[in-house]
PDB file of C-alpha atoms in Angstrom:
ATOM      1  CA  ALA A  93     -15.115   0.384   8.721  1.00 76.00           C
ATOM      2  CA  GLN A  94     -11.995  -1.608   9.228  1.00 84.00           C
ATOM      3  CA  THR A  95      -9.127  -0.223  11.260  1.00 92.00           C
ATOM      4  CA  VAL A  96      -5.534  -1.334  11.599  1.00 96.00           C
ATOM      5  CA  THR A  97      -3.456  -0.482  14.662  1.00 96.00           C
ATOM      6  CA  GLN A  98       0.285  -0.666  15.055  1.00 96.00           C
ATOM      7  CA  SER A  99       1.080   0.222  18.637  1.00 95.00           C
ATOM      8  CA  GLN A 100       4.872   0.321  18.286  1.00 96.00           C
ATOM      9  CA  PRO A 101       5.971   3.497  16.482  1.00 95.00           C
ATOM     10  CA  GLU A 102       9.622   2.436  16.744  1.00 96.00           C
ATOM     11  CA  MET A 103      11.507  -0.780  17.378  1.00 97.00           C
ATOM     12  CA  SER A 104      15.174  -1.665  17.342  1.00 97.00           C
ATOM     13  CA  VAL A 105      17.009  -4.965  17.217  1.00 97.00           C
ATOM     14  CA  GLN A 106      20.589  -6.132  17.170  1.00 97.00           C
ATOM     15  CA  GLU A 107      21.817  -7.506  13.889  1.00 97.00           C
ATOM     16  CA  ALA A 108      21.257 -11.281  13.652  1.00 97.00           C
ATOM     17  CA  GLU A 109      18.637 -11.213  16.413  1.00 97.00           C
ATOM     18  CA  THR A 110      14.893 -11.747  16.102  1.00 98.00           C
ATOM     19  CA  VAL A 111      12.259  -9.034  16.363  1.00 98.00           C
ATOM     20  CA  THR A 112       8.468  -9.105  16.356  1.00 98.00           C
ATOM     21  CA  LEU A 113       6.302  -6.245  15.115  1.00 98.00           C
ATOM     22  CA  SER A 114       2.721  -6.073  16.351  1.00 98.00           C
ATOM     23  CA  CYS A 115      -0.463  -5.370  14.440  1.00 98.00           C
ATOM     24  CA  THR A 116      -4.091  -5.596  15.475  1.00 97.00           C
ATOM     25  CA  TYR A 117      -7.122  -4.925  13.373  1.00 97.00           C
ATOM     26  CA  ASP A 118     -10.825  -4.536  13.771  1.00 95.00           C
ATOM     27  CA  THR A 119     -13.339  -6.047  11.383  1.00 93.00           C
ATOM     28  CA  SER A 120     -16.698  -7.748  11.384  1.00 91.00           C
ATOM     29  CA  GLU A 121     -15.870  -9.721   8.257  1.00 89.00           C
ATOM     30  CA  SER A 122     -14.816 -13.360   8.194  1.00 87.00           C
ATOM     31  CA  ASP A 123     -12.976 -13.365   4.870  1.00 87.00           C
ATOM     32  CA  TYR A 124     -10.128 -10.932   4.397  1.00 90.00           C
ATOM     33  CA  TYR A 125      -6.446 -10.585   3.688  1.00 91.00           C
ATOM     34  CA  LEU A 126      -3.616  -9.184   5.741  1.00 94.00           C
ATOM     35  CA  PHE A 127      -0.296  -7.883   4.504  1.00 95.00           C
ATOM     36  CA  TRP A 128       2.993  -6.551   5.737  1.00 97.00           C
ATOM     37  CA  TYR A 129       4.679  -3.984   3.529  1.00 95.00           C
ATOM     38  CA  LYS A 130       8.173  -2.625   3.982  1.00 95.00           C
ATOM     39  CA  GLN A 131       9.063   0.969   3.148  1.00 91.00           C
ATOM     40  CA  PRO A 132      12.832   1.627   3.121  1.00 90.00           C
ATOM     41  CA  PRO A 133      14.255   5.159   2.998  1.00 86.00           C
ATOM     42  CA  SER A 134      13.642   5.198  -0.757  1.00 81.00           C
ATOM     43  CA  ARG A 135       9.928   5.200   0.247  1.00 80.00           C
ATOM     44  CA  GLN A 136       8.944   2.474  -2.186  1.00 83.00           C
ATOM     45  CA  MET A 137       6.331   0.078  -0.773  1.00 87.00           C
ATOM     46  CA  ILE A 138       7.550  -3.504  -0.955  1.00 91.00           C
ATOM     47  CA  LEU A 139       5.373  -6.508  -0.125  1.00 92.00           C
ATOM     48  CA  VAL A 140       6.908  -8.637   2.615  1.00 95.00           C
ATOM     49  CA  ILE A 141       4.250 -11.234   3.303  1.00 94.00           C
ATOM     50  CA  ARG A 142       0.541 -11.947   2.845  1.00 92.00           C
ATOM     51  CA  GLN A 143      -1.967 -13.995   4.863  1.00 93.00           C
ATOM     52  CA  GLU A 144      -5.421 -15.179   3.857  1.00 89.00           C
ATOM     53  CA  ALA A 145      -7.803 -15.189   6.823  1.00 90.00           C
ATOM     54  CA  TYR A 146      -9.309 -18.550   5.864  1.00 88.00           C
ATOM     55  CA  LYS A 147      -5.925 -20.240   6.151  1.00 87.00           C
ATOM     56  CA  GLN A 148      -5.005 -21.458   9.603  1.00 84.00           C
ATOM     57  CA  GLN A 149      -1.372 -21.943   8.704  1.00 90.00           C
ATOM     58  CA  ASN A 150       0.823 -18.924   9.309  1.00 94.00           C
ATOM     59  CA  ALA A 151       2.526 -17.527   6.213  1.00 92.00           C
ATOM     60  CA  THR A 152       6.314 -17.596   5.966  1.00 93.00           C
ATOM     61  CA  GLU A 153       8.747 -16.054   3.492  1.00 92.00           C
ATOM     62  CA  ASN A 154      12.348 -16.950   4.234  1.00 95.00           C
ATOM     63  CA  ARG A 155      13.311 -15.002   7.381  1.00 97.00           C
ATOM     64  CA  PHE A 156       9.865 -13.442   7.681  1.00 97.00           C
ATOM     65  CA  SER A 157       6.911 -15.156   9.310  1.00 97.00           C
ATOM     66  CA  VAL A 158       3.627 -14.102  10.809  1.00 97.00           C
ATOM     67  CA  ASN A 159       1.655 -15.098  13.868  1.00 97.00           C
ATOM     68  CA  PHE A 160      -1.963 -14.809  12.777  1.00 96.00           C
ATOM     69  CA  GLN A 161      -4.479 -15.045  15.601  1.00 95.00           C
ATOM     70  CA  LYS A 162      -7.890 -14.632  13.975  1.00 94.00           C
ATOM     71  CA  ALA A 163      -9.954 -14.680  17.157  1.00 94.00           C
ATOM     72  CA  ALA A 164      -7.725 -12.071  18.750  1.00 95.00           C
ATOM     73  CA  LYS A 165      -7.529 -10.095  15.483  1.00 96.00           C
ATOM     74  CA  SER A 166      -3.793 -10.016  15.751  1.00 97.00           C
ATOM     75  CA  PHE A 167      -1.232 -10.258  12.961  1.00 97.00           C
ATOM     76  CA  SER A 168       2.373  -9.916  14.090  1.00 98.00           C
ATOM     77  CA  LEU A 169       5.478 -10.085  11.914  1.00 98.00           C
ATOM     78  CA  LYS A 170       8.571 -11.916  13.076  1.00 98.00           C
ATOM     79  CA  ILE A 171      11.893 -11.162  11.435  1.00 98.00           C
ATOM     80  CA  SER A 172      14.596 -13.722  12.175  1.00 97.00           C
ATOM     81  CA  ASP A 173      18.324 -13.174  11.767  1.00 97.00           C
ATOM     82  CA  SER A 174      17.820  -9.432  11.302  1.00 97.00           C
ATOM     83  CA  GLN A 175      19.996  -7.815   8.672  1.00 97.00           C
ATOM     84  CA  LEU A 176      20.994  -4.193   8.111  1.00 96.00           C
ATOM     85  CA  GLY A 177      18.862  -4.157   4.965  1.00 95.00           C
ATOM     86  CA  ASP A 178      15.775  -4.858   7.055  1.00 96.00           C
ATOM     87  CA  ALA A 179      15.888  -1.319   8.426  1.00 96.00           C
ATOM     88  CA  ALA A 180      12.705   0.336   7.194  1.00 96.00           C
ATOM     89  CA  MET A 181       9.202   1.418   8.061  1.00 94.00           C
ATOM     90  CA  TYR A 182       6.877  -1.588   8.247  1.00 97.00           C
ATOM     91  CA  PHE A 183       3.183  -1.203   7.533  1.00 95.00           C
ATOM     92  CA  CYS A 184       0.475  -3.692   8.333  1.00 97.00           C
ATOM     93  CA  ALA A 185      -2.470  -3.589   5.912  1.00 95.00           C
ATOM     94  CA  TYR A 186      -5.952  -5.091   5.618  1.00 94.00           C
ATOM     95  CA  SER A 187      -8.059  -5.865   2.587  1.00 90.00           C
ATOM     96  CA  SER A 188     -11.597  -7.240   2.552  1.00 85.00           C
ATOM     97  CA  PHE A 189     -12.356 -10.238   0.370  1.00 78.00           C
ATOM     98  CA  GLY A 190     -13.637  -8.914  -2.935  1.00 70.00           C
ATOM     99  CA  ASN A 191     -12.838  -5.306  -2.057  1.00 69.00           C
ATOM    100  CA  GLU A 192      -9.762  -3.776  -3.510  1.00 71.00           C
ATOM    101  CA  LYS A 193      -8.658  -1.069  -1.163  1.00 88.00           C
ATOM    102  CA  LEU A 194      -5.942  -1.535   1.413  1.00 92.00           C
ATOM    103  CA  THR A 195      -6.306  -0.026   4.861  1.00 94.00           C
ATOM    104  CA  PHE A 196      -2.925   0.653   6.419  1.00 95.00           C
ATOM    105  CA  GLY A 197      -1.717   1.022   9.968  1.00 95.00           C
ATOM    106  CA  THR A 198       0.476   3.921  11.041  1.00 93.00           C
ATOM    107  CA  GLY A 199       3.677   1.931  10.696  1.00 94.00           C
ATOM    108  CA  THR A 200       6.589   0.797  12.841  1.00 96.00           C
ATOM    109  CA  ARG A 201      10.045   2.146  12.191  1.00 96.00           C
ATOM    110  CA  LEU A 202      12.573  -0.666  12.583  1.00 97.00           C
ATOM    111  CA  THR A 203      16.210   0.125  13.307  1.00 97.00           C
ATOM    112  CA  ILE A 204      18.907  -2.520  13.047  1.00 97.00           C
ATOM    113  CA  ILE A 205      21.825  -2.073  15.422  1.00 97.00           C
ATOM    114  CA  PRO A 206      25.114  -3.376  14.002  1.00 95.00           C
TER     115      PRO A 206
ATOM    116  CA  GLU B 187      10.438  -9.405 -12.760  1.00 72.00           C
ATOM    117  CA  PRO B 188       7.644  -7.094 -13.929  1.00 75.00           C
ATOM    118  CA  GLU B 189       7.137  -3.974 -11.878  1.00 87.00           C
ATOM    119  CA  VAL B 190       4.958  -0.903 -11.619  1.00 92.00           C
ATOM    120  CA  THR B 191       6.668   2.261 -12.814  1.00 94.00           C
ATOM    121  CA  GLN B 192       5.781   5.874 -12.072  1.00 95.00           C
ATOM    122  CA  THR B 193       6.841   9.184 -13.581  1.00 95.00           C
ATOM    123  CA  PRO B 194       8.016  11.673 -12.626  1.00 96.00           C
ATOM    124  CA  SER B 195       9.789  10.678  -9.438  1.00 94.00           C
ATOM    125  CA  HIS B 196       9.473  14.222  -8.130  1.00 96.00           C
ATOM    126  CA  GLN B 197       7.128  16.988  -9.266  1.00 97.00           C
ATOM    127  CA  VAL B 198       7.209  20.538  -8.002  1.00 97.00           C
ATOM    128  CA  THR B 199       4.279  22.785  -8.850  1.00 97.00           C
ATOM    129  CA  GLN B 200       2.717  26.068  -7.872  1.00 97.00           C
ATOM    130  CA  MET B 201      -0.531  26.152  -5.944  1.00 97.00           C
ATOM    131  CA  GLY B 202      -3.495  26.236  -8.312  1.00 97.00           C
ATOM    132  CA  GLN B 203      -1.697  24.467 -11.139  1.00 97.00           C
ATOM    133  CA  GLU B 204      -2.788  21.188 -12.662  1.00 97.00           C
ATOM    134  CA  VAL B 205      -0.566  18.139 -12.371  1.00 97.00           C
ATOM    135  CA  ILE B 206      -0.725  14.730 -13.985  1.00 97.00           C
ATOM    136  CA  LEU B 207       1.006  11.811 -12.342  1.00 97.00           C
ATOM    137  CA  ARG B 208       1.687   8.838 -14.557  1.00 97.00           C
ATOM    138  CA  CYS B 209       1.865   5.142 -13.858  1.00 97.00           C
ATOM    139  CA  VAL B 210       2.496   2.052 -15.946  1.00 96.00           C
ATOM    140  CA  PRO B 211       0.961  -0.933 -14.131  1.00 94.00           C
ATOM    141  CA  ILE B 212       2.155  -4.498 -14.545  1.00 91.00           C
ATOM    142  CA  SER B 213       1.045  -5.579 -17.991  1.00 87.00           C
ATOM    143  CA  ASN B 214      -1.383  -8.404 -17.161  1.00 84.00           C
ATOM    144  CA  HIS B 215      -2.964  -6.599 -14.218  1.00 87.00           C
ATOM    145  CA  LEU B 216      -6.485  -5.297 -14.516  1.00 85.00           C
ATOM    146  CA  TYR B 217      -7.047  -3.449 -11.240  1.00 89.00           C
ATOM    147  CA  PHE B 218      -5.332  -0.142 -10.596  1.00 93.00           C
ATOM    148  CA  TYR B 219      -5.091   2.067  -7.545  1.00 95.00           C
ATOM    149  CA  TRP B 220      -3.780   5.344  -6.280  1.00 97.00           C
ATOM    150  CA  TYR B 221      -2.705   5.930  -2.707  1.00 97.00           C
ATOM    151  CA  ARG B 222      -1.062   8.885  -1.065  1.00 96.00           C
ATOM    152  CA  GLN B 223       1.209   9.319   1.917  1.00 93.00           C
ATOM    153  CA  ILE B 224       1.662  12.701   3.513  1.00 93.00           C
ATOM    154  CA  LEU B 225       5.141  12.902   5.016  1.00 87.00           C
ATOM    155  CA  GLY B 226       5.315  11.065   8.319  1.00 83.00           C
ATOM    156  CA  GLN B 227       1.781   9.727   8.057  1.00 87.00           C
ATOM    157  CA  LYS B 228       0.201   6.477   6.986  1.00 88.00           C
ATOM    158  CA  VAL B 229      -0.638   5.472   3.461  1.00 92.00           C
ATOM    159  CA  GLU B 230      -4.206   6.388   2.469  1.00 95.00           C
ATOM    160  CA  PHE B 231      -6.366   4.923  -0.266  1.00 95.00           C
ATOM    161  CA  LEU B 232      -7.546   7.369  -2.919  1.00 97.00           C
ATOM    162  CA  VAL B 233      -9.213   5.412  -5.707  1.00 96.00           C
ATOM    163  CA  SER B 234      -9.474   2.051  -7.424  1.00 93.00           C
ATOM    164  CA  PHE B 235     -10.128   1.558 -11.123  1.00 92.00           C
ATOM    165  CA  TYR B 236     -11.299  -1.438 -13.103  1.00 88.00           C
ATOM    166  CA  ASN B 237     -12.704  -1.944 -16.571  1.00 85.00           C
ATOM    167  CA  ASN B 238     -12.259   1.725 -17.421  1.00 88.00           C
ATOM    168  CA  GLU B 239     -14.198   3.084 -14.514  1.00 91.00           C
ATOM    169  CA  ILE B 240     -13.760   3.974 -10.874  1.00 93.00           C
ATOM    170  CA  SER B 241     -14.788   1.076  -8.657  1.00 89.00           C
ATOM    171  CA  GLU B 242     -14.257   2.810  -5.339  1.00 91.00           C
ATOM    172  CA  LYS B 243     -13.015   6.162  -4.085  1.00 93.00           C
ATOM    173  CA  SER B 244     -12.296   7.654  -0.711  1.00 94.00           C
ATOM    174  CA  GLU B 245     -13.535  10.924   0.722  1.00 93.00           C
ATOM    175  CA  ILE B 246     -10.141  12.405  -0.130  1.00 93.00           C
ATOM    176  CA  PHE B 247     -10.810  11.857  -3.834  1.00 95.00           C
ATOM    177  CA  ASP B 248     -12.953  14.915  -4.455  1.00 92.00           C
ATOM    178  CA  ASP B 249     -13.788  16.765  -7.662  1.00 93.00           C
ATOM    179  CA  GLN B 250     -10.227  18.055  -7.941  1.00 95.00           C
ATOM    180  CA  PHE B 251      -9.019  14.544  -8.662  1.00 97.00           C
ATOM    181  CA  SER B 252      -9.579  12.380 -11.700  1.00 97.00           C
ATOM    182  CA  VAL B 253      -8.115   9.180 -13.078  1.00 96.00           C
ATOM    183  CA  GLU B 254      -7.807   7.913 -16.591  1.00 94.00           C
ATOM    184  CA  ARG B 255      -6.420   5.018 -18.554  1.00 91.00           C
ATOM    185  CA  PRO B 256      -5.710   6.839 -21.827  1.00 85.00           C
ATOM    186  CA  ASP B 257      -4.204   3.821 -23.596  1.00 86.00           C
ATOM    187  CA  GLY B 258      -3.424   0.183 -22.952  1.00 77.00           C
ATOM    188  CA  SER B 259      -0.521   0.816 -20.651  1.00 86.00           C
ATOM    189  CA  ASN B 260      -0.750   4.125 -18.786  1.00 92.00           C
ATOM    190  CA  PHE B 261      -2.845   4.999 -15.762  1.00 96.00           C
ATOM    191  CA  THR B 262      -2.911   8.650 -14.711  1.00 97.00           C
ATOM    192  CA  LEU B 263      -3.961  10.704 -11.719  1.00 97.00           C
ATOM    193  CA  LYS B 264      -4.828  14.337 -12.423  1.00 97.00           C
ATOM    194  CA  ILE B 265      -5.136  16.999  -9.770  1.00 97.00           C
ATOM    195  CA  ARG B 266      -6.935  19.926 -11.341  1.00 95.00           C
ATOM    196  CA  SER B 267      -5.986  22.788  -9.051  1.00 94.00           C
ATOM    197  CA  THR B 268      -3.337  21.816  -6.547  1.00 96.00           C
ATOM    198  CA  LYS B 269      -3.417  22.933  -2.923  1.00 95.00           C
ATOM    199  CA  LEU B 270      -0.611  23.061  -0.397  1.00 96.00           C
ATOM    200  CA  GLU B 271      -2.134  20.090   1.413  1.00 95.00           C
ATOM    201  CA  ASP B 272      -1.821  17.958  -1.735  1.00 96.00           C
ATOM    202  CA  SER B 273       1.925  17.767  -1.094  1.00 97.00           C
ATOM    203  CA  ALA B 274       2.564  14.077  -0.526  1.00 96.00           C
ATOM    204  CA  MET B 275       3.998  10.909  -1.978  1.00 94.00           C
ATOM    205  CA  TYR B 276       1.586   9.383  -4.474  1.00 97.00           C
ATOM    206  CA  PHE B 277       1.746   5.657  -5.058  1.00 96.00           C
ATOM    207  CA  CYS B 278       0.249   3.741  -7.928  1.00 96.00           C
ATOM    208  CA  ALA B 279      -0.485   0.047  -7.448  1.00 94.00           C
ATOM    209  CA  SER B 280      -1.898  -2.752  -9.557  1.00 92.00           C
ATOM    210  CA  SER B 281      -3.233  -6.242  -8.985  1.00 88.00           C
ATOM    211  CA  PHE B 282      -4.208  -9.241 -11.052  1.00 81.00           C
ATOM    212  CA  ARG B 283      -7.803 -10.326 -11.337  1.00 65.00           C
ATOM    213  CA  LEU B 284      -8.261 -13.781  -9.890  1.00 59.00           C
ATOM    214  CA  ALA B 285     -10.439 -16.406 -11.557  1.00 49.00           C
ATOM    215  CA  GLY B 286     -13.982 -16.160 -10.252  1.00 49.00           C
ATOM    216  CA  GLY B 287     -14.058 -12.397 -10.377  1.00 51.00           C
ATOM    217  CA  SER B 288     -12.536 -11.466  -7.062  1.00 51.00           C
ATOM    218  CA  SER B 289     -10.149  -8.622  -7.303  1.00 46.00           C
ATOM    219  CA  THR B 290      -8.578  -9.357  -3.980  1.00 54.00           C
ATOM    220  CA  ASP B 291      -5.006 -10.106  -4.759  1.00 73.00           C
ATOM    221  CA  THR B 292      -1.671  -8.705  -3.798  1.00 82.00           C
ATOM    222  CA  GLN B 293      -1.213  -5.117  -4.831  1.00 88.00           C
ATOM    223  CA  TYR B 294       2.186  -4.256  -6.216  1.00 90.00           C
ATOM    224  CA  PHE B 295       3.282  -0.700  -5.690  1.00 93.00           C
ATOM    225  CA  GLY B 296       5.309   1.632  -7.840  1.00 93.00           C
ATOM    226  CA  PRO B 297       8.185   3.684  -6.448  1.00 92.00           C
ATOM    227  CA  GLY B 298       5.975   6.729  -5.944  1.00 94.00           C
ATOM    228  CA  THR B 299       5.901  10.326  -7.141  1.00 96.00           C
ATOM    229  CA  ARG B 300       6.791  12.972  -4.611  1.00 95.00           C
ATOM    230  CA  LEU B 301       4.531  15.969  -5.226  1.00 97.00           C
ATOM    231  CA  THR B 302       5.548  19.288  -3.745  1.00 97.00           C
ATOM    232  CA  VAL B 303       3.075  22.166  -3.979  1.00 97.00           C
ATOM    233  CA  LEU B 304       4.540  25.619  -3.349  1.00 96.00           C
TER     234      LEU B 304
END
């Protein structure tokens, strides 16, 4: 079974600075997908970014980018120019190719310091 | 932008009562899911549903749980006899079926239903 590990329960960053959230996963599969979801205090799950394992290029979405290291099974999220609205719980998630379910990590609570 | 909706936003029930949580997935999506999140814990997969049947379920999804797509738009989760430990946030999600048959696509989540069992 696949597992997802987020080793940083809490992180904080000054507004406008850059922060990196870590995620590692364990799988024996070669084709899979990785996601970062954001959960603000409203508790809605919002997709931040998605990475296909077969793509070598790291995904980016505006201020959000990932560092995908397939051999190391690492998938970190970098948030540039942090904003107050980025404060949330961030979950890393894994999905096998052709299998629907998402396996989530335990989350990292990100605090933005004004 | 289309979104997944869920009702009610908060449901309070007595232990042993039946509850039905409702979801309206994004209209052109064909795969539907339920997840739950006990307060302070990670999100856990419950069940996936495609073509009017369960495609996968977790060990959490026991005989007390059932899912149904009663019409062309709603997707429901029923808990037959609620327990205290069923108190959690329940999320519905949906995804679009890619060409070629793979269901692996981004899952879009609803805002959740907070279930409180007293």
